[in-house]
Amino acid sequence: MKISVLTLFPEMYGILKESVIGRALEAGVFEVNVVNIRDYSLNKHKKCDDYPFGGGAGMVMTPQPLHDCITATDPGHQAVRIYLSPKGEHLNQKKVLELSKLSHIVLVNGSYEGIDERIITLDIDMELSIGDYVLTSGDFASLVVINAIARYIPGVLGSESSTEEESFADGRTLEYPHYTRPQEFMGLWVPQVLVSGDHKKVAEWRKEQSERITKERRGNK
Ligand code: 4FL
């Protein structure tokens, strides 16, 4: 699996060198290809934005650098090209799993007030939102998407963690509470059933807790 990220802020992706994702990239389990959109600007000052036609606040990313950058990154349109946008389809765990099965995805990041609409028409397959709030750039959303997808790539998570037995494994049910040592902390005790050694009782307790928490926090869906 290869993820190409098209951005005006390539340094933001330095964070991917850290921790679990960093180790997986090092091991070649998957690949992240960070591309600087500015390198494709034909403007003498490498400008990538301009004032919006019709007026209004903020700047809009111009089509030429984006179009050339997308075309150079994905010649022949083999990849699924995604524009991160508050107007996009909402990301969820089911969508993450689907994306993790693709061989190449291109994440296109706008900043300022957005990108020229003709790029979406000409070059983009899907607009994706990570939630109903506004960021300073799509790059924060791209980092979320990359991280969520990476967890499904074989060899990224250690054998001690699993993508099957967790919150949202079914896209719906929330996880039960977790406890570790010590058995008592600040007067609070680990539920007796978890130290009973009765595996069947433990499984029943966890299922009840999951169902209770899901109902309380997400309604009876
Ligand atoms: C992208 C917000 C995806 C939520 C500003 C530029 C955004 C975003 N999901 N805010 N892109």
Short mmCIF file of C-alpha atoms and ligand atoms in Angstrom, two decimals:
data_model
loop_
_atom_site.label_atom_id
_atom_site.label_comp_id
_atom_site.label_asym_id
_atom_site.label_seq_id
_atom_site.Cartn_x
_atom_site.Cartn_y
_atom_site.Cartn_z
CA MET A 1 0.00 0.00 0.00
CA LYS A 2 1.27 3.43 -0.98
CA ILE A 3 -0.16 6.72 0.29
CA SER A 4 0.88 9.87 -1.56
CA VAL A 5 0.23 13.14 0.27
CA LEU A 6 0.16 16.38 -1.71
CA THR A 7 0.78 19.37 0.55
CA LEU A 8 2.18 22.88 0.94
CA PHE A 9 3.53 21.83 4.36
CA PRO A 10 5.65 18.68 3.88
CA GLU A 11 7.39 19.17 7.27
CA MET A 12 4.09 18.43 9.01
CA TYR A 13 4.48 14.78 8.06
CA GLY A 14 7.72 14.41 10.06
CA ILE A 15 5.49 13.10 12.85
CA LEU A 16 5.04 9.88 10.85
CA LYS A 17 8.63 8.94 11.74
CA GLU A 18 7.50 8.42 15.35
CA SER A 19 6.27 5.33 17.16
CA VAL A 20 4.35 2.46 15.59
CA ILE A 21 3.88 4.13 12.18
CA GLY A 22 7.57 5.13 12.04
CA ARG A 23 8.66 1.54 12.64
CA ALA A 24 6.28 0.23 9.95
CA LEU A 25 7.56 2.77 7.40
CA GLU A 26 11.14 1.82 8.31
CA ALA A 27 10.31 -1.86 7.80
CA GLY A 28 8.76 -1.08 4.39
CA VAL A 29 5.38 -2.50 5.43
CA PHE A 30 3.77 0.47 3.71
CA GLU A 31 4.95 3.65 2.03
CA VAL A 32 4.13 7.35 2.45
CA ASN A 33 5.19 9.61 -0.39
CA VAL A 34 5.05 13.30 0.64
CA VAL A 35 4.95 15.66 -2.35
CA ASN A 36 5.36 19.45 -2.14
CA ILE A 37 2.69 21.10 -4.31
CA ARG A 38 4.84 24.27 -4.46
CA ASP A 39 7.50 22.39 -6.48
CA TYR A 40 4.97 22.22 -9.34
CA SER A 41 4.12 25.93 -9.49
CA LEU A 42 5.14 27.50 -12.81
CA ASN A 43 4.83 30.97 -11.27
CA LYS A 44 8.16 32.80 -10.96
CA HIS A 45 7.59 33.19 -7.20
CA LYS A 46 6.22 29.62 -6.87
CA LYS A 47 2.86 31.11 -5.86
CA CYS A 48 0.08 28.56 -5.28
CA ASP A 49 -2.86 30.76 -4.23
CA ASP A 50 -4.80 33.80 -5.40
CA TYR A 51 -7.80 36.00 -4.56
CA PRO A 52 -11.25 34.47 -5.04
CA PHE A 53 -13.29 35.58 -8.09
CA GLY A 54 -16.41 37.28 -6.78
CA GLY A 55 -14.55 38.61 -3.75
CA GLY A 56 -14.56 37.48 -0.15
CA ALA A 57 -12.09 36.69 2.60
CA GLY A 58 -9.10 34.41 2.24
CA MET A 59 -7.15 32.92 -0.60
CA VAL A 60 -7.91 30.02 -2.93
CA MET A 61 -5.34 27.51 -4.19
CA THR A 62 -4.82 27.94 -7.92
CA PRO A 63 -5.46 25.00 -10.29
CA GLN A 64 -2.13 24.77 -12.16
CA PRO A 65 0.22 23.59 -9.36
CA LEU A 66 -2.41 21.17 -8.00
CA HIS A 67 -3.28 19.70 -11.40
CA ASP A 68 0.37 19.18 -12.38
CA CYS A 69 1.24 17.76 -8.96
CA ILE A 70 -1.68 15.28 -9.02
CA THR A 71 -0.94 14.22 -12.61
CA ALA A 72 2.79 13.72 -11.88
CA THR A 73 2.03 11.72 -8.71
CA ASP A 74 -0.63 9.51 -10.31
CA PRO A 75 -0.06 9.34 -14.07
CA GLY A 76 -2.82 7.40 -15.79
CA HIS A 77 -5.13 7.85 -12.79
CA GLN A 78 -4.40 4.44 -11.22
CA ALA A 79 -4.93 5.67 -7.64
CA VAL A 80 -7.99 6.76 -5.69
CA ARG A 81 -7.62 10.52 -5.31
CA ILE A 82 -9.07 12.02 -2.15
CA TYR A 83 -9.51 15.70 -1.29
CA LEU A 84 -9.73 16.36 2.47
CA SER A 85 -12.56 18.83 3.00
CA PRO A 86 -15.18 19.75 5.62
CA LYS A 87 -17.75 19.26 2.81
CA GLY A 88 -16.69 15.65 2.24
CA GLU A 89 -18.29 12.34 3.13
CA HIS A 90 -17.71 11.54 6.82
CA LEU A 91 -14.88 9.12 7.60
CA ASN A 92 -15.79 6.10 9.70
CA GLN A 93 -14.18 2.74 10.55
CA LYS A 94 -15.87 0.94 7.62
CA LYS A 95 -14.50 3.54 5.17
CA VAL A 96 -11.04 3.25 6.78
CA LEU A 97 -11.05 -0.53 6.25
CA GLU A 98 -12.08 -0.11 2.58
CA LEU A 99 -9.33 2.46 1.97
CA SER A 100 -6.73 0.17 3.61
CA LYS A 101 -7.33 -2.43 0.86
CA LEU A 102 -6.38 -0.09 -2.01
CA SER A 103 -2.90 -0.22 -3.54
CA HIS A 104 -2.43 3.55 -3.96
CA ILE A 105 -4.30 6.52 -2.54
CA VAL A 106 -3.50 10.17 -3.16
CA LEU A 107 -4.46 12.62 -0.39
CA VAL A 108 -4.81 16.17 -1.70
CA ASN A 109 -4.61 18.94 0.89
CA GLY A 110 -6.02 22.39 0.51
CA SER A 111 -5.17 25.25 2.76
CA TYR A 112 -6.36 28.84 2.85
CA GLU A 113 -10.08 28.91 1.98
CA GLY A 114 -9.86 25.83 -0.21
CA ILE A 115 -8.93 24.88 -3.76
CA ASP A 116 -10.29 25.92 -7.14
CA GLU A 117 -13.47 23.87 -7.73
CA ARG A 118 -12.27 22.79 -11.20
CA ILE A 119 -9.58 20.61 -9.56
CA ILE A 120 -12.32 18.70 -7.74
CA THR A 121 -14.23 18.32 -11.01
CA LEU A 122 -11.23 17.29 -13.11
CA ASP A 123 -8.92 15.38 -10.78
CA ILE A 124 -10.61 14.25 -7.54
CA ASP A 125 -12.52 10.97 -6.97
CA MET A 126 -13.78 11.57 -3.45
CA GLU A 127 -14.07 14.36 -0.85
CA LEU A 128 -13.51 13.17 2.71
CA SER A 129 -14.18 14.91 6.04
CA ILE A 130 -12.93 13.73 9.43
CA GLY A 131 -15.68 15.66 11.24
CA ASP A 132 -17.78 18.79 11.26
CA TYR A 133 -15.16 21.33 12.25
CA VAL A 134 -12.73 23.54 10.37
CA LEU A 135 -8.94 23.15 10.50
CA THR A 136 -6.21 25.48 9.19
CA SER A 137 -5.39 22.95 6.49
CA GLY A 138 -6.40 19.50 5.31
CA ASP A 139 -3.01 18.20 6.48
CA PHE A 140 -4.28 17.54 10.01
CA ALA A 141 -7.09 15.46 8.50
CA SER A 142 -4.63 13.62 6.23
CA LEU A 143 -2.52 12.63 9.24
CA VAL A 144 -5.64 11.20 10.87
CA VAL A 145 -6.57 9.28 7.71
CA ILE A 146 -3.03 7.88 7.30
CA ASN A 147 -2.90 6.78 10.94
CA ALA A 148 -6.33 5.11 10.85
CA ILE A 149 -5.53 3.26 7.59
CA ALA A 150 -2.05 2.17 8.74
CA ARG A 151 -3.53 0.20 11.65
CA TYR A 152 -5.17 -2.17 9.15
CA ILE A 153 -2.02 -2.86 7.16
CA PRO A 154 -0.61 -6.29 8.08
CA GLY A 155 2.60 -5.90 10.09
CA VAL A 156 1.87 -2.39 11.40
CA LEU A 157 0.35 -3.36 14.74
CA GLY A 158 2.22 -5.78 16.98
CA SER A 159 0.62 -9.14 17.75
CA GLU A 160 -0.41 -7.74 21.18
CA SER A 161 -2.92 -5.36 19.53
CA SER A 162 -5.70 -6.28 17.16
CA THR A 163 -8.04 -4.40 14.85
CA GLU A 164 -10.78 -7.01 15.40
CA GLU A 165 -11.31 -6.89 19.17
CA GLU A 166 -11.67 -3.14 19.68
CA SER A 167 -14.02 -0.17 19.64
CA PHE A 168 -15.66 0.21 16.26
CA ALA A 169 -14.39 -3.15 14.97
CA ASP A 170 -18.00 -3.48 13.79
CA GLY A 171 -18.25 0.27 13.19
CA ARG A 172 -20.64 0.65 16.11
CA THR A 173 -19.92 -1.06 19.45
CA LEU A 174 -17.72 0.78 21.96
CA GLU A 175 -15.08 -0.99 24.04
CA TYR A 176 -15.40 -2.22 27.63
CA PRO A 177 -13.26 -0.57 30.39
CA HIS A 178 -9.67 -1.74 30.90
CA TYR A 179 -7.71 -2.22 34.13
CA THR A 180 -4.13 -3.13 34.99
CA ARG A 181 -2.03 -3.30 38.18
CA PRO A 182 -2.33 -2.31 40.98
CA GLN A 183 -5.62 -3.92 42.06
CA GLU A 184 -6.38 -0.86 44.25
CA PHE A 185 -5.56 2.73 43.21
CA MET A 186 -6.63 5.83 45.21
CA GLY A 187 -9.33 3.74 46.87
CA LEU A 188 -10.71 2.42 43.56
CA TRP A 189 -10.67 -1.35 43.05
CA VAL A 190 -10.50 -3.44 39.88
CA PRO A 191 -13.88 -5.17 39.36
CA GLN A 192 -13.76 -8.54 41.18
CA VAL A 193 -14.79 -10.55 38.10
CA LEU A 194 -11.60 -9.55 36.23
CA VAL A 195 -9.36 -11.16 38.88
CA SER A 196 -11.62 -14.20 39.41
CA GLY A 197 -9.92 -16.32 36.76
CA ASP A 198 -13.36 -17.24 35.33
CA HIS A 199 -12.87 -16.54 31.60
CA LYS A 200 -16.52 -17.07 30.73
CA LYS A 201 -17.64 -14.58 33.43
CA VAL A 202 -15.01 -12.09 32.22
CA ALA A 203 -16.28 -12.33 28.63
CA GLU A 204 -19.90 -11.85 29.82
CA TRP A 205 -18.95 -8.81 31.94
CA ARG A 206 -17.07 -7.19 29.06
CA LYS A 207 -19.98 -7.74 26.65
CA GLU A 208 -22.44 -6.19 29.15
CA GLN A 209 -20.14 -3.21 29.72
CA SER A 210 -19.69 -2.66 25.95
CA GLU A 211 -23.44 -2.72 25.39
CA ARG A 212 -24.15 -0.41 28.34
CA ILE A 213 -21.53 2.17 27.25
CA THR A 214 -22.65 2.06 23.60
CA LYS A 215 -26.28 2.60 24.62
CA GLU A 216 -25.39 5.44 27.04
CA ARG A 217 -23.07 7.31 24.69
CA ARG A 218 -24.35 6.53 21.20
CA GLY A 219 -28.03 5.86 21.82
CA ASN A 220 -29.80 2.53 21.23
CA LYS A 221 -28.66 2.05 17.63
C1 4FL B 1 -10.77 18.55 6.23
C2 4FL B 1 -11.84 19.55 8.11
C3 4FL B 1 -11.35 17.35 6.58
C4 4FL B 1 -12.40 18.32 8.40
C5 4FL B 1 -9.84 23.05 6.65
C6 4FL B 1 -9.32 22.47 5.53
C7 4FL B 1 -11.02 19.67 7.00
C8 4FL B 1 -10.40 20.95 6.63
N1 4FL B 1 -12.16 17.25 7.65
N2 4FL B 1 -10.51 22.11 7.33
N3 4FL B 1 -9.68 21.18 5.53
#
